């Protein structure tokens, strides 16, 4: 490896910008097209050294869609996020006052000589959104805030008793009512008396006279209080006090003013209530019309709509029982009877299956004959009456409900009963608000005949269609049009980024990383910012090829309104749609970090040094298997899958082969595989699974495998001390090696002293971390190299013990590839290191912190773990959810080889995937769809890739035909 300087980056020279017309270049040594740094038309980076970047110089044109690609671990994220975005954020934060800065995240200055042409930067990353159980898609996108405002301003309240609209009767409303009265009609304006328990009828009458009211209606009889009257005949509850009487004349301004004043007076004295009596004739009873300012109907006083009434994060609007969560902790029938294919006699009722409580099962069996409870059929086939009896009890059998009431009493002071109770309790839908999270009063308010809960449980596509078709009255248009425009604008972008199947009330914690990123992208588009730099990390994650075009159009629209869009991406379609491509490499880790190519799409295809270019031009490709594995009649079968949008489907999963589950985003893939299949198998094989399992009726074939493993992209450890060699148990053998050295034995040093996690051989000043954290109030925290161990993590006496001139600290700094050569005489160590290298992680350092690993790297380390520790006698079903996330086509080829290695050992591979290069290599495909949300959930096609291509109903087949 040549020495790297600013002007000597491997074989790549520093970019020079010529004064004349730039030439089309094949590498960074040639001039960049359409870049003019003197006119500020590009971001110019000089001497970037973040992580593995090799002191690189690069120019990125403004107002272009730029794709940064390269192998996994080559340095793409280091350039885009850790250099460009980090510096943009740092400059913005440092422009604020010191008071404001203390409340913001502090960012270190990237290790770079200079960056010019930088604009305000925004990162849209692949991160799971907030874990806050109150955070929903609606609140995250601010659409719910606008909905609350819309319902408060344009919503109409309806009585749950009569279904009639509830209104406040203002003076203006009553004046409009008067226009319907026939001219020359006698009219009386009156108000009711509000009774006081401490006052007699005589006292009330005296009070009225003192206020100047001398006429009342006692029923329909007009009584003059200045004359003699029988006080005993006056029923105060029927009394209406006369404020004014007149002969109504139309278009009489003086009379209208008088009526208005009388109405105000009647409302004031009647505490918001008044009546209008209309005399039709002397012989007929008067018409009585009631009005009030209290927003009530059918004897119910309703809440006046305001935004907080519709907020589940505020006591004013939140359901009092669940406090706005929509769920309460209660007994979960699915935990009490986890396997409904078992009969009562086969211990279907889990709490009665333990020796301590088995007597209740005996009582149930004894009572079953008398009460006609069938105990030898699957629990799922029992009638409602039988299930009711099992829960309620019969004869000497106490029933499940009474049993748990007894447990609750005991749990008050016995911890083992609290533990027992916790096993069968789970979050269930709140019985009071039925999952709406809101008080019932909020649901009386409707907009276009729908309450707010009915809208938020609709998916984005349905909601967008609903609001596009809304027609408003002139009054509602004045108060709500701007709100509607904001809602439609945000819904439009969410729909266009392929999220039409997601509902507004979905928790953000349940979103995948790709879904979260696209929500952030849509929110950014809705804000219509210009002159900014948007950096995105693989926005195509989770997107079916059908939806990719829509995403690309969105990114181009961001560019077209005046933004620079920089995307870290491997997707060939995204790369071919870009304006400019930067390829980082040539390999990964310390063998990467160089700019291999920078230019246009046509130029990268001609490049002889770019791996990406070779794949794009077809010089390199992932070959379609010459022969596919045949079905062997060994299947795991799920019957009656009906969770979320699944349409009661039956699915056979072939074993001993590579199976891909495909379909458009939101078609039901993750629900079928992660929520149902994995949970059901885990429960059946291991006997315990604490997560909720999706709805299905039957599982068959679980006995054909010994284990099921979900290999996902969650971190291999949350502590910075976790690293690849500790996860794969390699460090134990390395410590044993160092502990067996003569120099170690001479000092009395054991293998345990070579651990940096426990006291003994580690440096106690930094506790084995190698750095000291210095907190700075208004600046980013500073991590200084430990003065005692100089970043080596260990005490000097431990570092003095060396094997082949390398201490234990030196070994942790080796890459996997270097360690393979270093430990060539120790096959137990190299066997596991070789697996890491085979899955494309040869560039990782042995001691690299788990917190610095990407999701794709974490997933491949887990894959390496299973390849290393796989028992040859065990047959395991490995489930992967989008394993190509973060992988270049070169890395995907290695991943596919690892899959084949696992299958050759007798295992089965099941992958949820959108990447066509992976799908074309599958032995069997199960395609769900045809659309997303309610329009999905069916098995559209199944078979080999060649068979899927022939299916006209399969979107996957249409795109797959292009790569086969």
Coordinates of C-alpha atoms in Angstrom, one line a residue, residues 554-928:
X554 CA -39.3 12.3 -5.3
X555 CA -35.5 12.7 -5.0
X556 CA -35.3 14.5 -8.3
X557 CA -38.1 16.9 -7.3
X558 CA -36.0 17.7 -4.2
X559 CA -33.2 18.5 -6.5
X560 CA -35.3 20.5 -8.9
X561 CA -36.5 22.9 -6.3
X562 CA -32.9 23.9 -5.6
X563 CA -31.4 21.3 -3.3
X564 CA -28.3 19.1 -3.5
X565 CA -29.2 15.5 -2.9
X566 CA -26.4 13.1 -1.9
X567 CA -27.4 9.4 -1.6
X568 CA -25.4 6.5 -0.3
X569 CA -26.8 3.7 -2.4
X570 CA -26.1 0.3 -4.1
X571 CA -29.3 -0.1 -6.1
X572 CA -28.4 -0.2 -9.8
X573 CA -31.6 1.7 -10.8
X574 CA -30.8 4.5 -8.4
X575 CA -27.3 4.7 -9.7
X576 CA -28.4 4.8 -13.3
X577 CA -30.9 7.6 -12.6
X578 CA -28.3 9.8 -10.9
X579 CA -26.6 12.9 -12.3
X580 CA -23.2 12.1 -10.8
X581 CA -21.5 9.0 -9.3
X582 CA -18.7 8.7 -6.8
X583 CA -17.3 5.3 -6.2
X584 CA -15.3 4.7 -2.9
X585 CA -13.0 1.7 -2.6
X586 CA -11.2 -0.2 -3.9
X587 CA -12.1 -2.6 -1.1
X588 CA -13.3 -2.2 2.5
X589 CA -11.9 -1.0 5.8
X590 CA -8.2 0.0 5.6
X591 CA -8.1 -1.3 2.0
X592 CA -10.8 1.3 1.1
X593 CA -11.2 5.0 1.8
X594 CA -10.1 6.1 -1.7
X595 CA -12.0 7.8 -4.5
X596 CA -11.9 5.2 -7.2
X597 CA -14.1 7.1 -9.6
X598 CA -16.0 10.4 -9.8
X599 CA -18.1 11.3 -12.9
X600 CA -21.2 10.5 -14.9
X601 CA -22.9 7.2 -15.4
X602 CA -21.6 6.6 -19.0
X603 CA -18.0 7.3 -17.7
X604 CA -18.2 4.9 -14.8
X605 CA -19.4 2.1 -17.1
X606 CA -16.1 2.6 -19.0
X607 CA -13.9 2.6 -15.9
X608 CA -11.4 -0.2 -15.6
X609 CA -10.8 0.3 -11.8
X610 CA -14.4 0.6 -10.5
X611 CA -16.1 -2.6 -9.4
X612 CA -19.4 -0.7 -9.5
X613 CA -18.8 0.3 -13.1
X614 CA -18.0 -3.3 -14.1
X615 CA -21.3 -4.5 -12.6
X616 CA -23.2 -1.7 -14.3
X617 CA -21.6 -2.4 -17.7
X618 CA -22.2 -6.1 -17.4
X619 CA -18.5 -7.1 -17.3
X620 CA -19.2 -8.5 -13.8
X621 CA -22.5 -10.0 -12.8
X622 CA -24.1 -12.4 -10.3
X623 CA -24.8 -15.6 -12.3
X624 CA -28.2 -17.2 -12.3
X625 CA -27.8 -20.7 -10.9
X626 CA -27.4 -23.3 -13.6
X627 CA -29.5 -25.8 -11.6
X628 CA -32.1 -25.2 -8.9
X629 CA -32.9 -27.5 -5.9
X630 CA -36.0 -29.5 -6.4
X631 CA -38.9 -29.7 -4.0
X632 CA -38.5 -32.7 -1.6
X633 CA -42.0 -32.8 0.0
X634 CA -40.6 -31.5 3.3
X635 CA -42.5 -28.4 4.2
X636 CA -43.4 -26.2 7.1
X637 CA -47.0 -25.1 6.6
X638 CA -48.9 -22.2 8.1
X639 CA -52.6 -22.4 7.6
X640 CA -55.2 -19.6 8.1
X641 CA -52.7 -16.8 8.4
X642 CA -54.9 -13.7 9.0
X643 CA -52.9 -11.2 11.0
X644 CA -53.1 -7.6 9.8
X645 CA -53.9 -7.7 6.1
X646 CA -53.3 -11.4 5.5
X647 CA -56.4 -13.0 3.9
X648 CA -56.6 -16.3 5.8
X649 CA -53.9 -17.7 3.6
X650 CA -52.2 -21.2 3.6
X651 CA -48.5 -21.2 2.8
X652 CA -46.1 -24.0 2.4
X653 CA -42.4 -23.2 3.0
X654 CA -40.1 -25.8 1.4
X655 CA -37.1 -27.0 3.5
X656 CA -33.6 -27.8 2.5
X657 CA -33.4 -25.0 0.0
X658 CA -33.2 -21.2 -0.6
X659 CA -36.6 -19.7 -0.4
X660 CA -37.4 -16.0 -1.1
X661 CA -40.6 -14.3 0.1
X662 CA -41.3 -11.3 -2.2
X663 CA -44.0 -8.7 -2.8
X664 CA -44.6 -5.0 -2.9
X665 CA -44.0 -3.0 0.3
X666 CA -47.0 -3.6 2.7
X667 CA -48.2 -6.8 1.0
X668 CA -47.8 -8.8 4.3
X669 CA -44.3 -10.3 4.0
X670 CA -43.0 -9.3 7.5
X671 CA -46.4 -10.1 9.1
X672 CA -46.3 -13.6 7.7
X673 CA -42.6 -14.4 8.4
X674 CA -41.7 -12.4 11.5
X675 CA -45.0 -12.1 13.3
X676 CA -46.4 -15.6 12.5
X677 CA -44.0 -18.1 11.2
X678 CA -41.0 -17.3 13.4
X679 CA -43.1 -16.8 16.5
X680 CA -45.1 -20.0 16.0
X681 CA -41.9 -22.1 15.3
X682 CA -40.0 -20.6 18.3
X683 CA -43.0 -21.3 20.6
X684 CA -43.4 -24.9 19.3
X685 CA -39.6 -25.8 19.3
X686 CA -38.4 -23.9 22.4
X687 CA -41.6 -24.1 24.4
X688 CA -41.6 -20.4 25.2
X689 CA -41.9 -17.1 23.2
X690 CA -42.9 -13.9 25.0
X691 CA -43.7 -11.8 22.0
X692 CA -47.2 -11.7 20.5
X693 CA -47.7 -14.2 17.7
X694 CA -49.9 -13.2 14.7
X695 CA -53.2 -14.9 14.0
X696 CA -53.1 -18.3 12.3
X697 CA -55.1 -21.6 12.6
X698 CA -52.5 -24.3 12.2
X699 CA -48.7 -25.0 12.1
X700 CA -47.4 -28.2 10.5
X701 CA -43.9 -29.6 9.9
X702 CA -42.2 -28.0 12.9
X703 CA -40.8 -31.4 13.8
X704 CA -38.7 -31.4 10.6
X705 CA -36.3 -28.9 12.1
X706 CA -34.3 -28.6 15.3
X707 CA -34.1 -24.8 15.6
X708 CA -35.2 -21.6 14.0
X709 CA -33.1 -18.4 13.9
X710 CA -34.1 -14.9 13.0
X711 CA -30.9 -13.2 11.7
X712 CA -31.7 -9.5 11.8
X713 CA -29.8 -6.3 11.7
X714 CA -30.1 -5.4 15.4
X715 CA -26.7 -4.6 17.1
X716 CA -24.5 -7.5 18.3
X717 CA -24.1 -5.6 21.5
X718 CA -25.1 -2.3 23.0
X719 CA -21.9 -1.8 24.9
X720 CA -18.9 -0.2 23.1
X721 CA -16.9 -3.0 24.6
X722 CA -18.6 -5.6 22.4
X723 CA -16.7 -6.5 19.3
X724 CA -16.6 -9.1 16.6
X725 CA -14.1 -11.4 18.3
X726 CA -16.0 -11.4 21.6
X727 CA -19.3 -12.1 19.8
X728 CA -17.8 -15.1 17.9
X729 CA -16.0 -16.4 21.1
X730 CA -12.6 -16.0 19.3
X731 CA -11.2 -13.7 22.0
X732 CA -11.5 -16.6 24.5
X733 CA -9.1 -18.6 22.4
X734 CA -6.8 -15.6 21.8
X735 CA -6.6 -15.0 25.5
X736 CA -5.9 -18.6 26.2
X737 CA -3.0 -18.5 23.7
X738 CA -1.5 -15.4 25.4
X739 CA -2.1 -16.9 28.8
X740 CA -0.1 -20.1 27.8
X741 CA 3.0 -18.2 26.7
X742 CA 6.1 -18.8 28.8
X743 CA 6.4 -15.0 29.5
X744 CA 2.8 -15.0 30.9
X745 CA 3.4 -18.0 33.1
X746 CA 6.6 -16.5 34.4
X747 CA 4.6 -13.5 35.6
X748 CA 1.7 -15.5 36.9
X749 CA -0.6 -14.0 34.4
X750 CA -3.8 -16.0 33.5
X751 CA -6.0 -15.8 30.4
X752 CA -8.5 -13.7 32.4
X753 CA -5.9 -10.9 32.8
X754 CA -6.0 -10.3 29.0
X755 CA -9.7 -9.2 29.3
X756 CA -10.3 -5.4 29.1
X757 CA -13.7 -5.8 30.6
X758 CA -12.7 -6.9 34.1
X759 CA -10.1 -5.7 36.6
X760 CA -6.8 -7.5 36.5
X761 CA -4.8 -6.8 33.5
X762 CA -6.7 -3.8 32.1
X763 CA -5.7 -0.2 32.6
X764 CA -7.9 1.0 35.5
X765 CA -7.5 4.7 34.6
X766 CA -9.7 4.3 31.5
X767 CA -11.2 0.9 32.6
X768 CA -10.0 -0.8 29.4
X769 CA -11.5 1.6 27.0
X770 CA -8.3 3.3 25.9
X771 CA -9.8 6.8 26.1
X772 CA -10.9 9.3 28.7
X773 CA -14.2 11.3 28.2
X774 CA -14.0 15.0 29.0
X775 CA -17.4 16.7 29.2
X776 CA -17.5 20.2 27.7
X777 CA -20.5 22.4 28.5
X778 CA -20.9 24.3 25.2
X779 CA -18.7 22.2 23.0
X780 CA -18.7 18.5 21.9
X781 CA -17.4 16.1 24.5
X782 CA -13.7 15.4 24.0
X783 CA -12.3 11.9 24.0
X784 CA -8.6 12.0 24.9
X785 CA -6.2 9.1 24.6
X786 CA -5.6 7.7 28.1
X787 CA -2.3 9.1 29.4
X788 CA -1.4 5.9 31.3
X789 CA -1.9 3.2 28.7
X790 CA -1.6 5.5 25.6
X791 CA -4.8 4.0 24.2
X792 CA -3.6 0.4 24.5
X793 CA -6.3 -0.6 27.1
X794 CA -3.9 -2.7 29.2
X795 CA -1.3 -2.4 31.9
X796 CA 2.4 -2.4 30.8
X797 CA 3.1 -5.8 32.3
X798 CA 0.4 -7.3 30.1
X799 CA 1.5 -5.4 27.0
X800 CA 5.0 -6.7 27.6
X801 CA 3.7 -10.3 26.9
X802 CA 4.0 -10.7 23.1
X803 CA 3.4 -13.4 20.5
X804 CA 5.3 -12.9 17.3
X805 CA 6.2 -9.4 18.5
X806 CA 2.6 -8.4 18.9
X807 CA 0.9 -7.6 22.2
X808 CA -2.8 -8.4 22.9
X809 CA -3.6 -4.7 22.1
X810 CA -1.8 -5.0 18.8
X811 CA -3.9 -8.1 17.9
X812 CA -7.1 -6.2 18.6
X813 CA -6.0 -3.6 16.1
X814 CA -5.5 -6.2 13.3
X815 CA -8.0 -6.6 10.6
X816 CA -9.7 -10.0 10.1
X817 CA -7.6 -10.5 6.9
X818 CA -4.3 -9.6 8.8
X819 CA -5.3 -11.8 11.7
X820 CA -5.8 -14.8 9.4
X821 CA -2.1 -14.7 8.4
X822 CA -1.0 -13.9 12.0
X823 CA -2.8 -16.9 13.5
X824 CA -2.1 -19.3 10.6
X825 CA -0.7 -21.9 13.1
X826 CA -3.9 -22.0 15.2
X827 CA -6.7 -23.6 13.2
X828 CA -9.3 -23.1 15.9
X829 CA -8.8 -19.3 15.7
X830 CA -8.5 -19.1 11.9
X831 CA -11.5 -21.3 11.3
X832 CA -13.8 -18.6 12.8
X833 CA -11.8 -15.7 11.3
X834 CA -12.1 -17.4 7.9
X835 CA -15.9 -17.4 8.1
X836 CA -15.9 -13.6 8.9
X837 CA -13.7 -13.1 5.8
X838 CA -15.9 -15.3 3.7
X839 CA -19.0 -13.2 4.5
X840 CA -17.2 -10.0 3.3
X841 CA -16.0 -8.7 6.7
X842 CA -12.2 -9.1 6.3
X843 CA -11.7 -5.4 6.7
X844 CA -13.2 -5.2 10.2
X845 CA -10.7 -4.8 13.1
X846 CA -10.9 -7.6 15.7
X847 CA -11.5 -5.1 18.5
X848 CA -13.9 -2.8 16.6
X849 CA -16.6 -1.5 18.8
X850 CA -20.1 -3.0 18.1
X851 CA -21.6 0.5 18.3
X852 CA -19.6 1.5 15.1
X853 CA -21.0 -1.4 13.1
X854 CA -23.8 -0.9 10.5
X855 CA -26.9 -3.0 10.5
X856 CA -25.6 -5.0 7.5
X857 CA -22.3 -5.7 9.2
X858 CA -24.0 -6.8 12.4
X859 CA -26.2 -9.2 10.4
X860 CA -23.3 -10.7 8.6
X861 CA -21.4 -11.2 11.9
X862 CA -24.5 -13.1 13.2
X863 CA -24.4 -15.1 9.9
X864 CA -20.7 -15.9 10.6
X865 CA -21.6 -17.0 14.1
X866 CA -24.1 -19.5 12.8
X867 CA -21.7 -20.7 10.1
X868 CA -19.0 -21.2 12.8
X869 CA -21.1 -22.9 15.5
X870 CA -23.6 -24.9 13.3
X871 CA -24.0 -28.4 14.7
X872 CA -23.8 -30.9 11.8
X873 CA -26.6 -33.0 13.4
X874 CA -29.0 -30.0 13.7
X875 CA -31.3 -28.8 11.0
X876 CA -32.0 -25.1 11.4
X877 CA -34.3 -22.7 9.5
X878 CA -32.5 -19.4 9.1
X879 CA -34.8 -16.4 8.5
X880 CA -33.3 -13.2 7.0
X881 CA -35.2 -9.9 6.6
X882 CA -33.6 -7.9 3.7
X883 CA -30.0 -9.2 4.2
X884 CA -28.8 -7.1 1.3
X885 CA -29.2 -3.9 3.2
X886 CA -25.9 -2.0 2.9
X887 CA -24.4 -4.5 0.5
X888 CA -22.7 -3.9 -2.8
X889 CA -23.3 -6.4 -5.6
X890 CA -19.8 -7.7 -4.9
X891 CA -20.8 -8.3 -1.3
X892 CA -24.1 -9.9 -2.3
X893 CA -22.2 -12.6 -4.2
X894 CA -20.4 -13.5 -1.0
X895 CA -23.6 -13.5 0.9
X896 CA -25.2 -15.9 -1.5
X897 CA -22.2 -18.2 -1.2
X898 CA -22.7 -18.2 2.6
X899 CA -26.4 -19.1 2.1
X900 CA -25.4 -22.1 0.0
X901 CA -22.8 -23.2 2.6
X902 CA -25.6 -23.3 5.2
X903 CA -27.9 -25.2 3.0
X904 CA -25.2 -27.8 2.1
X905 CA -25.0 -28.4 5.9
X906 CA -28.6 -29.5 5.9
X907 CA -30.2 -26.2 6.8
X908 CA -32.9 -24.1 5.2
X909 CA -32.8 -20.4 4.2
X910 CA -35.9 -18.2 4.1
X911 CA -35.3 -14.6 3.0
X912 CA -37.6 -11.6 2.8
X913 CA -36.1 -9.6 -0.1
X914 CA -36.7 -7.0 -2.8
X915 CA -33.2 -7.3 -4.5
X916 CA -33.7 -8.9 -7.9
X917 CA -30.1 -10.3 -7.9
X918 CA -30.9 -12.3 -4.8
X919 CA -34.4 -13.3 -5.9
X920 CA -33.2 -14.7 -9.2
X921 CA -30.9 -17.1 -7.3
X922 CA -33.7 -18.5 -5.1
X923 CA -34.8 -22.1 -5.5
X924 CA -38.4 -21.2 -4.7
X925 CA -40.3 -17.9 -4.5
X926 CA -43.5 -17.1 -2.6
X927 CA -44.9 -13.8 -3.9
X928 CA -47.4 -11.9 -1.8

